[in-house]
Structure formats: structure tokens, C-alpha cells
Amino acid sequence: MLFRSLFPGSNITLADYPEVNCLNLPFDDNKFDFVVSDQVLEHIEGDPFQAIEESRRVLKPGGIAVHTTVFMFPVHGYPHDFWRFTPAALELLCAPFGQIVTSGAWGNQYVYFLNWAGVLFRENPPQAKWHPMNWIATRNESRFPIVTWVVARKDRKSTRL
């Protein structure tokens, strides 16, 4: 897990669906330093504002939330696939945090074609800069986002909602 390698020795609390629902997290207010949802928001069966607010509620003041999601990607996943968010939409969802640290997107038109053709990165893209798949994997065209993200910091003055 990436987080474990970046922050060795950290305590990690998993909140896997269906045992935990993002719309009603079973954790105390102001409990965590970080909250990460990776490719989760598109599957929220309910109000995405409520899911984001729950992530804010459980963060300590000054805590960081990272939310990633797919944008232009085939319908997928269990149990359903409901939503798509641009970076601006993620910023809107996270406005109550107090600070948007960054938001963005990655993708390009070639990735769409490769996905359609069924050959999208079956393995990690080659590291050689000359290789066409490396070029495709590192190219970013803002008009063709595949994934989007936002990093938000909870206002330090906040103690409760």
C-alpha cells in the first residue's frame, strides 16, 4: 500500500464497503490526520456532498483529505457506478474544508482509444522514453481527463461541523 510506504509506522484504519458506508462513517469527529478515498466517489449511492462532509467531519483540524475518482471511463464497479466529477466539481464538494490544496486531472485522447481497443496498459507502461506507451502514459490533455483528484485541508479553527 502506497500510504504505508510513504508513512511507515502510521496507524491505518480501513473503511471498506459494504462494512463501512461513506455516507455515515462510524468514527468520532476530529479523529484522523488523513482521509483517502481512491476511486470511491463515483460509487456513492446517495448524496456525494454528504459523503465528502463525512470525510471532513472525521478529520482533525488541519487534517488532509485526498479524493480521487474516474471521469471519462466506462461504467464499472460494484455495486453501481453513479457519478462523474471534474476537478472543479471536486473543489465545489470540498469547499467546506476551508482550503483546497490542489486539484487536477490526468488523461489524453489516446488512452480512450486504447481502452476502447482493449489494450489499455495490461502491464505497467515501459520506462523507456522512446516507447509509444510511455509517451501515452505521460501525456496529459486537460480536455480528456480519465481521472480527477482533489486535496483539501480542514480549517484549523474547525472543531465541529
Coordinates of N, CA and C in Angstrom, one line a residue, residues 12-153:
I12 N -3.3 2.8 10.2 CA -4.2 2.9 9.1 C -5.5 2.2 9.5
T13 N -6.6 3.0 9.3 CA -7.9 2.4 9.6 C -8.6 2.3 8.3
L14 N -8.9 1.0 7.9 CA -9.6 0.8 6.6 C -11.1 1.0 6.8
A15 N -11.7 1.4 5.8 CA -13.2 1.6 5.8 C -13.7 1.1 4.5
D16 N -13.7 -0.2 4.4 CA -14.1 -0.9 3.2 C -15.6 -1.1 3.1
Y17 N -16.1 -0.8 1.9 CA -17.6 -1.1 1.6 C -17.7 -2.6 1.4
P18 N -18.8 -3.2 1.8 CA -20.0 -2.6 2.4 C -20.0 -2.5 3.9
E19 N -18.9 -3.0 4.6 CA -18.9 -2.9 6.0 C -19.0 -1.4 6.5
V20 N -18.4 -0.5 5.8 CA -18.5 0.9 6.1 C -19.1 1.7 5.0
N21 N -20.0 2.6 5.3 CA -20.7 3.4 4.3 C -20.2 4.8 4.4
C22 N -19.7 5.4 3.3 CA -19.1 6.8 3.3 C -20.2 7.8 3.7
L23 N -21.4 7.5 3.6 CA -22.5 8.4 3.9 C -22.7 8.5 5.4
N24 N -22.2 7.6 6.2 CA -22.4 7.6 7.6 C -21.2 6.8 8.3
L25 N -20.0 7.5 8.3 CA -18.8 6.9 8.8 C -18.9 6.6 10.3
P26 N -18.5 5.4 10.8 CA -18.7 5.0 12.2 C -17.5 5.5 13.0
F27 N -17.0 6.7 12.8 CA -15.8 7.2 13.5 C -16.2 8.5 14.2
D28 N -15.5 8.8 15.3 CA -15.7 10.0 16.0 C -15.3 11.2 15.2
D29 N -15.8 12.4 15.6 CA -15.4 13.7 15.0 C -13.9 13.9 15.2
N30 N -13.2 14.6 14.3 CA -11.9 15.0 14.5 C -10.9 13.9 14.9
K31 N -11.0 12.7 14.3 CA -10.2 11.6 14.7 C -9.0 11.3 13.9
F32 N -9.0 11.7 12.6 CA -7.9 11.3 11.7 C -7.1 12.5 11.2
D33 N -5.8 12.2 10.9 CA -5.0 13.2 10.3 C -5.1 13.3 8.8
F34 N -5.4 12.1 8.2 CA -5.6 11.9 6.8 C -6.8 11.1 6.5
V35 N -7.5 11.4 5.4 CA -8.6 10.6 4.9 C -8.3 10.5 3.4
V36 N -8.4 9.2 2.9 CA -8.1 9.0 1.5 C -9.3 8.2 0.9
S37 N -9.9 8.6 -0.2 CA -10.8 7.8 -0.9 C -10.3 7.7 -2.3
D38 N -10.0 6.5 -2.8 CA -9.4 6.3 -4.1 C -10.4 5.6 -5.0
Q39 N -10.9 6.3 -5.9 CA -11.9 5.7 -6.9 C -13.1 5.2 -6.2
V40 N -13.6 6.0 -5.2 CA -14.8 5.6 -4.4 C -16.0 6.5 -4.8
L41 N -15.8 7.8 -4.9 CA -16.9 8.7 -5.0 C -17.9 8.4 -6.1
E42 N -17.4 7.8 -7.2 CA -18.4 7.5 -8.3 C -19.4 6.5 -8.0
H43 N -19.1 5.7 -6.9 CA -19.9 4.6 -6.5 C -20.9 5.0 -5.3
I44 N -20.9 6.2 -4.8 CA -21.7 6.6 -3.7 C -23.1 6.6 -4.1
E45 N -23.9 5.8 -3.4 CA -25.3 5.6 -3.7 C -26.1 6.6 -2.7
G46 N -26.1 7.9 -3.1 CA -26.7 8.9 -2.3 C -26.0 10.2 -2.6
D47 N -26.1 11.1 -1.7 CA -25.6 12.5 -1.9 C -24.1 12.6 -1.7
P48 N -23.3 12.9 -2.8 CA -21.9 13.0 -2.7 C -21.4 14.1 -1.8
F49 N -22.2 15.2 -1.6 CA -21.9 16.2 -0.7 C -21.9 15.6 0.8
Q50 N -22.8 14.7 1.1 CA -22.8 14.1 2.4 C -21.6 13.2 2.6
A51 N -21.2 12.5 1.6 CA -20.0 11.6 1.7 C -18.8 12.5 2.0
I52 N -18.6 13.6 1.2 CA -17.5 14.4 1.4 C -17.5 15.1 2.8
E53 N -18.7 15.5 3.2 CA -18.9 16.1 4.6 C -18.5 15.1 5.7
E54 N -18.8 13.8 5.5 CA -18.4 12.8 6.5 C -16.9 12.7 6.5
S55 N -16.2 12.8 5.4 CA -14.7 12.7 5.4 C -14.2 14.0 6.1
R56 N -14.8 15.1 6.0 CA -14.4 16.3 6.7 C -14.7 16.2 8.2
R57 N -15.8 15.6 8.5 CA -16.2 15.5 9.9 C -15.2 14.7 10.7
V58 N -14.7 13.6 10.1 CA -13.8 12.7 10.9 C -12.3 13.2 10.9
L59 N -12.0 14.2 10.1 CA -10.7 14.8 10.1 C -10.4 15.7 11.2
K60 N -9.2 15.7 11.8 CA -8.8 16.7 12.8 C -8.6 18.0 12.1
P61 N -8.8 19.1 12.8 CA -8.5 20.4 12.2 C -7.0 20.4 11.7
G62 N -6.9 20.9 10.5 CA -5.6 20.9 9.8 C -5.3 19.6 9.1
G63 N -6.2 18.6 9.2 CA -6.1 17.3 8.5 C -6.3 17.4 7.0
I64 N -5.8 16.5 6.3 CA -5.8 16.5 4.8 C -6.7 15.3 4.3
A65 N -7.5 15.7 3.3 CA -8.3 14.7 2.6 C -7.8 14.6 1.2
V66 N -7.7 13.4 0.7 CA -7.4 13.2 -0.7 C -8.5 12.3 -1.3
H67 N -9.1 12.9 -2.3 CA -10.2 12.1 -3.0 C -9.9 12.0 -4.5
T68 N -9.8 10.8 -5.0 CA -9.6 10.6 -6.5 C -10.8 9.9 -7.0
T69 N -11.1 10.1 -8.3 CA -12.2 9.5 -8.9 C -12.0 9.4 -10.4
V70 N -12.7 8.5 -11.1 CA -12.6 8.5 -12.5 C -13.5 9.5 -13.1
F71 N -13.2 10.0 -14.3 CA -14.1 10.9 -15.0 C -14.6 10.3 -16.3
M72 N -13.8 10.3 -17.3 CA -14.2 9.7 -18.6 C -13.7 8.2 -18.6
F73 N -14.5 7.3 -18.2 CA -14.1 5.9 -18.0 C -15.4 5.1 -18.2
P74 N -15.3 3.9 -18.7 CA -16.5 3.1 -18.8 C -17.2 2.9 -17.5
V75 N -18.5 2.7 -17.6 CA -19.3 2.3 -16.4 C -18.7 1.1 -15.8
H76 N -18.5 1.0 -14.5 CA -17.8 -0.1 -13.9 C -18.2 -0.3 -12.5
G77 N -17.7 -1.3 -11.9 CA -17.7 -1.5 -10.4 C -18.9 -2.0 -9.7
Y78 N -18.6 -2.4 -8.5 CA -19.6 -3.0 -7.6 C -20.0 -2.0 -6.6
P79 N -21.2 -1.8 -6.1 CA -22.4 -2.4 -6.7 C -22.9 -1.6 -7.9
H80 N -22.6 -0.3 -8.0 CA -23.1 0.6 -9.0 C -22.0 1.6 -9.4
D81 N -22.3 2.4 -10.4 CA -21.5 3.5 -10.8 C -22.4 4.7 -11.1
F82 N -22.4 5.7 -10.3 CA -23.4 6.8 -10.3 C -22.9 8.1 -10.8
W83 N -21.7 8.5 -10.5 CA -21.2 9.9 -10.6 C -19.9 10.0 -11.4
R84 N -19.8 11.2 -11.9 CA -18.5 11.7 -12.5 C -18.2 13.1 -12.0
F85 N -17.0 13.4 -11.7 CA -16.6 14.7 -11.2 C -15.4 15.3 -11.9
T86 N -15.6 16.5 -12.4 CA -14.4 17.3 -12.9 C -13.6 17.8 -11.7
P87 N -12.4 18.3 -11.9 CA -11.7 18.9 -10.8 C -12.5 20.1 -10.1
A88 N -13.2 20.9 -11.0 CA -14.0 22.0 -10.4 C -15.1 21.4 -9.5
A89 N -15.7 20.3 -9.9 CA -16.8 19.7 -9.1 C -16.2 19.2 -7.8
L90 N -15.0 18.6 -7.8 CA -14.4 18.1 -6.6 C -14.1 19.3 -5.6
E91 N -13.6 20.4 -6.2 CA -13.4 21.6 -5.4 C -14.7 22.1 -4.8
L92 N -15.7 22.1 -5.5 CA -17.0 22.5 -5.0 C -17.5 21.6 -3.9
L93 N -17.3 20.3 -4.0 CA -17.7 19.4 -3.0 C -16.9 19.6 -1.7
C94 N -15.6 20.0 -1.9 CA -14.7 20.1 -0.8 C -14.5 21.6 -0.2
A95 N -15.3 22.5 -0.8 CA -15.2 23.9 -0.3 C -15.3 24.1 1.2
P96 N -16.2 23.3 1.9 CA -16.4 23.5 3.3 C -15.1 23.1 4.1
F97 N -14.1 22.4 3.5 CA -12.9 22.1 4.2 C -12.2 23.4 4.7
G98 N -12.3 24.4 3.8 CA -11.6 25.7 4.1 C -10.4 25.9 3.2
Q99 N -9.7 24.9 2.7 CA -8.6 25.1 1.8 C -8.5 24.0 0.8
I100 N -8.5 24.3 -0.4 CA -8.2 23.4 -1.5 C -6.7 23.5 -1.7
V101 N -6.0 22.4 -1.4 CA -4.5 22.4 -1.6 C -4.2 22.3 -3.1
T102 N -4.9 21.4 -3.8 CA -4.7 21.2 -5.2 C -5.8 20.4 -5.7
S103 N -6.0 20.5 -7.0 CA -7.0 19.6 -7.7 C -6.4 19.5 -9.1
G104 N -6.9 18.4 -9.8 CA -6.4 18.3 -11.2 C -7.0 17.0 -11.8
A105 N -6.4 16.7 -13.0 CA -6.9 15.6 -13.8 C -5.7 15.1 -14.6
W106 N -5.8 13.8 -15.0 CA -4.9 13.2 -16.0 C -5.7 12.5 -17.0
G107 N -5.2 12.5 -18.2 CA -5.8 11.7 -19.3 C -5.4 12.3 -20.7
N108 N -5.7 11.6 -21.7 CA -5.5 12.0 -23.1 C -6.3 11.2 -24.0
Q109 N -6.5 11.7 -25.2 CA -7.4 11.1 -26.2 C -6.9 9.7 -26.6
Y110 N -5.6 9.4 -26.5 CA -5.0 8.1 -26.9 C -5.4 7.0 -25.9
V111 N -5.5 7.4 -24.6 CA -5.9 6.5 -23.6 C -7.3 6.0 -23.9
Y112 N -8.2 6.9 -24.3 CA -9.6 6.5 -24.7 C -9.6 5.4 -25.8
F113 N -8.8 5.7 -26.8 CA -8.7 4.7 -27.9 C -8.2 3.4 -27.4
L114 N -7.1 3.4 -26.7 CA -6.5 2.1 -26.2 C -7.5 1.4 -25.3
N115 N -8.2 2.1 -24.5 CA -9.2 1.5 -23.6 C -10.3 0.8 -24.5
W116 N -10.8 1.6 -25.5 CA -11.8 1.1 -26.4 C -11.3 -0.2 -27.1
A117 N -10.0 -0.2 -27.5 CA -9.4 -1.3 -28.2 C -9.1 -2.5 -27.3
G118 N -9.2 -2.3 -26.0 CA -9.0 -3.3 -25.0 C -7.5 -3.6 -24.7
V119 N -6.7 -2.6 -25.0 CA -5.2 -2.8 -24.8 C -4.6 -1.8 -23.8
L120 N -5.5 -1.2 -23.0 CA -5.0 -0.2 -22.1 C -4.1 -0.7 -21.0
F121 N -2.8 -0.5 -21.1 CA -1.9 -0.8 -20.0 C -2.1 -2.1 -19.3
R122 N -2.1 -3.2 -20.1 CA -2.2 -4.5 -19.5 C -1.1 -4.8 -18.5
E123 N 0.0 -4.1 -18.7 CA 1.2 -4.1 -17.8 C 1.5 -2.7 -17.5
N124 N 2.5 -2.5 -16.6 CA 2.9 -1.1 -16.4 C 3.6 -0.6 -17.7
P125 N 3.3 0.7 -17.9 CA 3.9 1.3 -19.2 C 5.5 1.2 -19.1
P126 N 6.1 1.0 -20.3 CA 7.5 0.9 -20.3 C 8.2 2.2 -19.8
Q127 N 9.3 2.1 -19.2 CA 10.0 3.3 -18.7 C 10.8 4.0 -19.8
A128 N 11.1 3.3 -20.9 CA 11.9 4.0 -21.9 C 11.1 5.1 -22.5
K129 N 11.7 6.3 -22.5 CA 11.0 7.5 -23.0 C 10.7 7.4 -24.5
W130 N 11.4 6.6 -25.3 CA 11.1 6.5 -26.7 C 9.9 5.6 -27.0
H131 N 9.5 4.8 -26.0 CA 8.4 3.9 -26.3 C 7.1 4.6 -26.4
P132 N 6.2 4.2 -27.4 CA 5.0 4.9 -27.6 C 4.0 4.8 -26.3
M133 N 4.1 3.7 -25.7 CA 3.2 3.5 -24.5 C 3.7 4.4 -23.3
N134 N 5.0 4.7 -23.2 CA 5.5 5.6 -22.2 C 5.0 7.0 -22.6
W135 N 5.0 7.4 -23.8 CA 4.6 8.7 -24.3 C 3.1 8.9 -24.0
I136 N 2.3 7.9 -24.2 CA 0.9 7.9 -24.0 C 0.6 8.0 -22.5
A137 N 1.3 7.3 -21.7 CA 1.1 7.2 -20.2 C 1.5 8.5 -19.5
T138 N 2.4 9.3 -20.1 CA 2.9 10.5 -19.5 C 2.3 11.8 -20.1
R139 N 1.5 11.6 -21.2 CA 0.9 12.8 -21.9 C -0.4 13.1 -21.1
N140 N -0.6 14.4 -21.0 CA -1.8 14.9 -20.3 C -2.4 16.0 -21.1
E141 N -3.7 15.8 -21.4 CA -4.5 16.7 -22.2 C -5.7 17.1 -21.3
S142 N -5.8 18.3 -20.9 CA -6.9 18.7 -19.9 C -8.3 18.5 -20.4
R143 N -8.5 18.4 -21.7 CA -9.8 18.2 -22.3 C -10.2 16.8 -22.2
F144 N -9.3 15.8 -21.9 CA -9.6 14.4 -21.9 C -9.2 13.8 -20.6
P145 N -9.8 14.2 -19.5 CA -9.4 13.6 -18.2 C -10.0 12.2 -18.0
I146 N -9.1 11.3 -17.6 CA -9.5 9.9 -17.2 C -9.8 9.9 -15.7
V147 N -8.9 10.5 -15.0 CA -9.0 10.5 -13.5 C -8.9 12.0 -13.0
T148 N -9.6 12.2 -11.9 CA -9.6 13.6 -11.3 C -9.3 13.4 -9.8
W149 N -8.8 14.5 -9.2 CA -8.5 14.4 -7.8 C -8.6 15.8 -7.2
V150 N -8.7 15.8 -5.9 CA -8.6 17.0 -5.1 C -7.9 16.6 -3.7
V151 N -7.1 17.6 -3.3 CA -6.5 17.5 -1.9 C -7.0 18.7 -1.2
A152 N -7.6 18.5 0.0 CA -8.2 19.6 0.7 C -7.7 19.5 2.2
R153 N -7.6 20.7 2.8 CA -7.2 20.7 4.2 C -8.3 21.3 5.0

